[in-house]
PDB file of C-alpha atoms in Angstrom:
ATOM      1  CA  MET A   1     -20.036  36.949 -10.676  1.00 75.00           C
ATOM      2  CA  ILE A   2     -24.023  35.972  -9.482  1.00 82.00           C
ATOM      3  CA  ASP A   3     -26.424  35.441 -12.180  1.00 82.00           C
ATOM      4  CA  GLY A   4     -24.229  37.958 -14.353  1.00 87.00           C
ATOM      5  CA  LEU A   5     -23.626  40.403 -12.310  1.00 92.00           C
ATOM      6  CA  PRO A   6     -20.092  41.488 -11.176  1.00 95.00           C
ATOM      7  CA  VAL A   7     -19.359  41.652  -7.539  1.00 96.00           C
ATOM      8  CA  ALA A   8     -17.446  44.058  -5.322  1.00 96.00           C
ATOM      9  CA  LEU A   9     -16.403  42.439  -1.916  1.00 95.00           C
ATOM     10  CA  PHE A  10     -15.421  44.461   1.163  1.00 95.00           C
ATOM     11  CA  VAL A  11     -13.439  43.101   4.027  1.00 93.00           C
ATOM     12  CA  CYS A  12     -11.853  44.420   7.327  1.00 91.00           C
ATOM     13  CA  ARG A  13     -11.413  42.900  10.433  1.00 90.00           C
ATOM     14  CA  GLN A  14     -14.423  42.868  11.960  1.00 93.00           C
ATOM     15  CA  ASN A  15     -17.031  43.510   9.424  1.00 94.00           C
ATOM     16  CA  ALA A  16     -18.367  45.853  11.981  1.00 95.00           C
ATOM     17  CA  GLY A  17     -17.864  49.587  10.587  1.00 95.00           C
ATOM     18  CA  ARG A  18     -15.753  49.844   7.453  1.00 96.00           C
ATOM     19  CA  SER A  19     -17.084  47.196   4.997  1.00 96.00           C
ATOM     20  CA  GLN A  20     -20.467  47.235   5.969  1.00 97.00           C
ATOM     21  CA  MET A  21     -20.453  51.163   5.010  1.00 98.00           C
ATOM     22  CA  ALA A  22     -18.602  50.219   1.455  1.00 98.00           C
ATOM     23  CA  ALA A  23     -21.230  47.415   1.060  1.00 98.00           C
ATOM     24  CA  ALA A  24     -24.015  49.652   1.915  1.00 98.00           C
ATOM     25  CA  PHE A  25     -22.901  52.563  -0.307  1.00 98.00           C
ATOM     26  CA  PHE A  26     -21.772  50.412  -3.030  1.00 98.00           C
ATOM     27  CA  THR A  27     -24.794  48.963  -3.011  1.00 97.00           C
ATOM     28  CA  ARG A  28     -26.878  52.294  -3.430  1.00 97.00           C
ATOM     29  CA  ALA A  29     -24.096  53.559  -5.807  1.00 96.00           C
ATOM     30  CA  ALA A  30     -24.795  49.926  -8.239  1.00 96.00           C
ATOM     31  CA  GLU A  31     -28.477  50.232  -8.265  1.00 94.00           C
ATOM     32  CA  GLY A  32     -29.121  46.836  -8.938  1.00 94.00           C
ATOM     33  CA  ARG A  33     -26.524  46.177 -11.786  1.00 96.00           C
ATOM     34  CA  ALA A  34     -24.069  44.678  -9.430  1.00 96.00           C
ATOM     35  CA  ILE A  35     -23.865  43.402  -6.172  1.00 97.00           C
ATOM     36  CA  ALA A  36     -21.961  43.890  -3.037  1.00 97.00           C
ATOM     37  CA  ARG A  37     -20.578  41.397  -0.102  1.00 96.00           C
ATOM     38  CA  SER A  38     -18.950  42.243   3.245  1.00 96.00           C
ATOM     39  CA  ALA A  39     -17.144  40.503   5.475  1.00 94.00           C
ATOM     40  CA  GLY A  40     -14.399  40.249   8.211  1.00 92.00           C
ATOM     41  CA  THR A  41     -11.557  38.036   9.076  1.00 89.00           C
ATOM     42  CA  THR A  42     -12.693  38.116  12.935  1.00 90.00           C
ATOM     43  CA  PRO A  43     -16.804  39.540  12.677  1.00 94.00           C
ATOM     44  CA  ALA A  44     -17.656  41.282  15.691  1.00 95.00           C
ATOM     45  CA  ALA A  45     -21.349  40.303  17.564  1.00 96.00           C
ATOM     46  CA  GLU A  46     -22.761  43.542  15.204  1.00 96.00           C
ATOM     47  CA  VAL A  47     -22.469  46.384  13.526  1.00 97.00           C
ATOM     48  CA  HIS A  48     -21.073  49.189  15.678  1.00 95.00           C
ATOM     49  CA  PRO A  49     -24.053  51.185  16.885  1.00 96.00           C
ATOM     50  CA  ILE A  50     -21.933  54.729  16.099  1.00 95.00           C
ATOM     51  CA  VAL A  51     -21.946  53.385  12.715  1.00 97.00           C
ATOM     52  CA  VAL A  52     -24.993  52.682  12.298  1.00 97.00           C
ATOM     53  CA  GLU A  53     -26.054  55.943  13.777  1.00 96.00           C
ATOM     54  CA  ALA A  54     -23.665  57.705  11.352  1.00 97.00           C
ATOM     55  CA  MET A  55     -25.290  55.285   8.031  1.00 98.00           C
ATOM     56  CA  ARG A  56     -28.591  56.645   9.336  1.00 98.00           C
ATOM     57  CA  GLU A  57     -27.656  60.231   8.731  1.00 98.00           C
ATOM     58  CA  VAL A  58     -27.037  59.618   5.097  1.00 98.00           C
ATOM     59  CA  GLY A  59     -30.202  57.590   4.699  1.00 97.00           C
ATOM     60  CA  ILE A  60     -29.174  53.742   4.775  1.00 97.00           C
ATOM     61  CA  ASP A  61     -30.015  51.654   7.631  1.00 97.00           C
ATOM     62  CA  LEU A  62     -27.241  49.089   8.811  1.00 97.00           C
ATOM     63  CA  SER A  63     -29.236  48.231  12.211  1.00 95.00           C
ATOM     64  CA  GLY A  64     -30.343  44.812  10.576  1.00 94.00           C
ATOM     65  CA  ALA A  65     -27.048  44.463   9.388  1.00 96.00           C
ATOM     66  CA  THR A  66     -24.908  41.266  10.594  1.00 96.00           C
ATOM     67  CA  PRO A  67     -21.293  40.883  10.665  1.00 97.00           C
ATOM     68  CA  GLN A  68     -19.897  38.105   8.522  1.00 96.00           C
ATOM     69  CA  PRO A  69     -17.080  35.816   8.394  1.00 95.00           C
ATOM     70  CA  LEU A  70     -14.987  36.262   4.978  1.00 91.00           C
ATOM     71  CA  THR A  71     -15.233  32.202   3.566  1.00 91.00           C
ATOM     72  CA  ASP A  72     -13.509  30.900   0.326  1.00 88.00           C
ATOM     73  CA  ASP A  73     -16.769  31.029  -1.183  1.00 90.00           C
ATOM     74  CA  LEU A  74     -17.187  35.026  -1.064  1.00 90.00           C
ATOM     75  CA  GLN A  75     -13.844  35.143  -2.296  1.00 89.00           C
ATOM     76  CA  MET A  76     -14.531  33.169  -5.010  1.00 89.00           C
ATOM     77  CA  GLN A  77     -17.623  35.110  -6.082  1.00 91.00           C
ATOM     78  CA  ALA A  78     -15.489  38.620  -5.834  1.00 92.00           C
ATOM     79  CA  ASP A  79     -14.767  39.985  -8.984  1.00 92.00           C
ATOM     80  CA  ARG A  80     -13.255  42.844  -7.091  1.00 93.00           C
ATOM     81  CA  ALA A  81     -12.224  43.110  -3.605  1.00 92.00           C
ATOM     82  CA  VAL A  82     -11.513  45.543  -1.510  1.00 94.00           C
ATOM     83  CA  THR A  83      -9.601  45.229   2.045  1.00 92.00           C
ATOM     84  CA  MET A  84      -9.833  47.861   4.777  1.00 90.00           C
ATOM     85  CA  GLY A  85      -7.021  47.381   7.660  1.00 77.00           C
ATOM     86  CA  CYS A  86      -6.927  43.475   7.549  1.00 72.00           C
ATOM     87  CA  GLY A  87      -3.361  43.154   6.091  1.00 66.00           C
ATOM     88  CA  ASP A  88      -2.459  39.626   5.449  1.00 65.00           C
ATOM     89  CA  ALA A  89      -5.405  38.313   7.469  1.00 66.00           C
ATOM     90  CA  CYS A  90      -7.332  38.953   4.408  1.00 68.00           C
ATOM     91  CA  PRO A  91      -5.683  36.138   1.836  1.00 65.00           C
ATOM     92  CA  LEU A  92      -7.836  36.705  -1.127  1.00 63.00           C
ATOM     93  CA  VAL A  93      -6.962  34.178  -4.037  1.00 58.00           C
ATOM     94  CA  ARG A  94      -8.697  35.463  -6.784  1.00 68.00           C
ATOM     95  CA  ALA A  95     -10.620  38.750  -7.553  1.00 74.00           C
ATOM     96  CA  PRO A  96      -8.076  41.876  -7.675  1.00 81.00           C
ATOM     97  CA  VAL A  97      -7.502  43.223  -4.418  1.00 83.00           C
ATOM     98  CA  THR A  98      -7.128  47.436  -3.616  1.00 86.00           C
ATOM     99  CA  ASP A  99      -6.457  47.909  -0.304  1.00 88.00           C
ATOM    100  CA  TRP A 100      -8.189  51.275   1.683  1.00 92.00           C
ATOM    101  CA  ALA A 101      -5.890  52.854   4.066  1.00 89.00           C
ATOM    102  CA  LEU A 102      -9.122  53.973   6.405  1.00 91.00           C
ATOM    103  CA  ASP A 103      -8.990  54.386   9.936  1.00 88.00           C
ATOM    104  CA  ASP A 104     -10.885  51.976  12.039  1.00 87.00           C
ATOM    105  CA  PRO A 105     -14.575  53.897  13.481  1.00 90.00           C
ATOM    106  CA  SER A 106     -15.050  50.964  16.297  1.00 86.00           C
ATOM    107  CA  ASP A 107     -14.160  53.341  19.214  1.00 86.00           C
ATOM    108  CA  ALA A 108     -14.088  56.649  17.136  1.00 89.00           C
ATOM    109  CA  GLY A 109     -16.783  59.536  18.019  1.00 93.00           C
ATOM    110  CA  ILE A 110     -19.370  60.352  15.795  1.00 95.00           C
ATOM    111  CA  ASP A 111     -17.242  63.195  13.724  1.00 95.00           C
ATOM    112  CA  ALA A 112     -14.544  60.601  12.912  1.00 96.00           C
ATOM    113  CA  VAL A 113     -16.528  58.034  11.674  1.00 96.00           C
ATOM    114  CA  ARG A 114     -18.505  60.951   9.670  1.00 97.00           C
ATOM    115  CA  VAL A 115     -15.045  61.610   8.011  1.00 96.00           C
ATOM    116  CA  ILE A 116     -14.623  57.740   7.391  1.00 96.00           C
ATOM    117  CA  ARG A 117     -17.990  57.409   6.051  1.00 97.00           C
ATOM    118  CA  ASP A 118     -17.706  60.380   3.448  1.00 98.00           C
ATOM    119  CA  ASP A 119     -14.544  58.517   2.534  1.00 97.00           C
ATOM    120  CA  ILE A 120     -15.739  55.639   1.472  1.00 97.00           C
ATOM    121  CA  SER A 121     -18.682  56.909   0.189  1.00 98.00           C
ATOM    122  CA  ARG A 122     -16.242  58.531  -2.248  1.00 97.00           C
ATOM    123  CA  ARG A 123     -14.155  55.878  -2.908  1.00 97.00           C
ATOM    124  CA  VAL A 124     -16.991  53.299  -3.514  1.00 97.00           C
ATOM    125  CA  GLU A 125     -18.584  55.668  -6.084  1.00 96.00           C
ATOM    126  CA  ALA A 126     -15.797  55.563  -8.042  1.00 96.00           C
ATOM    127  CA  LEU A 127     -15.340  51.601  -7.657  1.00 96.00           C
ATOM    128  CA  ALA A 128     -18.888  50.907  -8.692  1.00 96.00           C
ATOM    129  CA  ASP A 129     -18.360  54.000 -11.931  1.00 95.00           C
ATOM    130  CA  GLU A 130     -15.429  51.558 -12.812  1.00 93.00           C
ATOM    131  CA  MET A 131     -16.842  48.472 -12.087  1.00 93.00           C
ATOM    132  CA  LEU A 132     -20.095  48.979 -13.933  1.00 92.00           C
ATOM    133  CA  ALA A 133     -18.204  50.866 -17.228  1.00 88.00           C
ATOM    134  CA  THR A 134     -16.711  47.273 -18.178  1.00 64.00           C
TER     135      THR A 134
END
């Protein structure tokens, strides 16, 4: 928790696609009642431009987002963690962890990224509902 608010941590390898989308959707769904963080085990230099484009289509601007490394502090703050494609490289130590099997959007075209984006949105809505119900 941070300042009494539950924290959801979204982790993927590069923190440049899936976890960025998930954190942005969670922030929107939580409406200030919870906090989203995202990180990567090997962060990229920037969020994938195709992901920025796909998120812009649903009214979310990721153009200023910067991939972050997964740190012990982030892990310790999390009340829930969701991993996405990083397997054993995501050694979360405390939070209950859910793994979402999602395709990596890094080399995908816009149509495939839209499918991934919409899948993440649905999953995040359910997670936010669950976390905010308790």
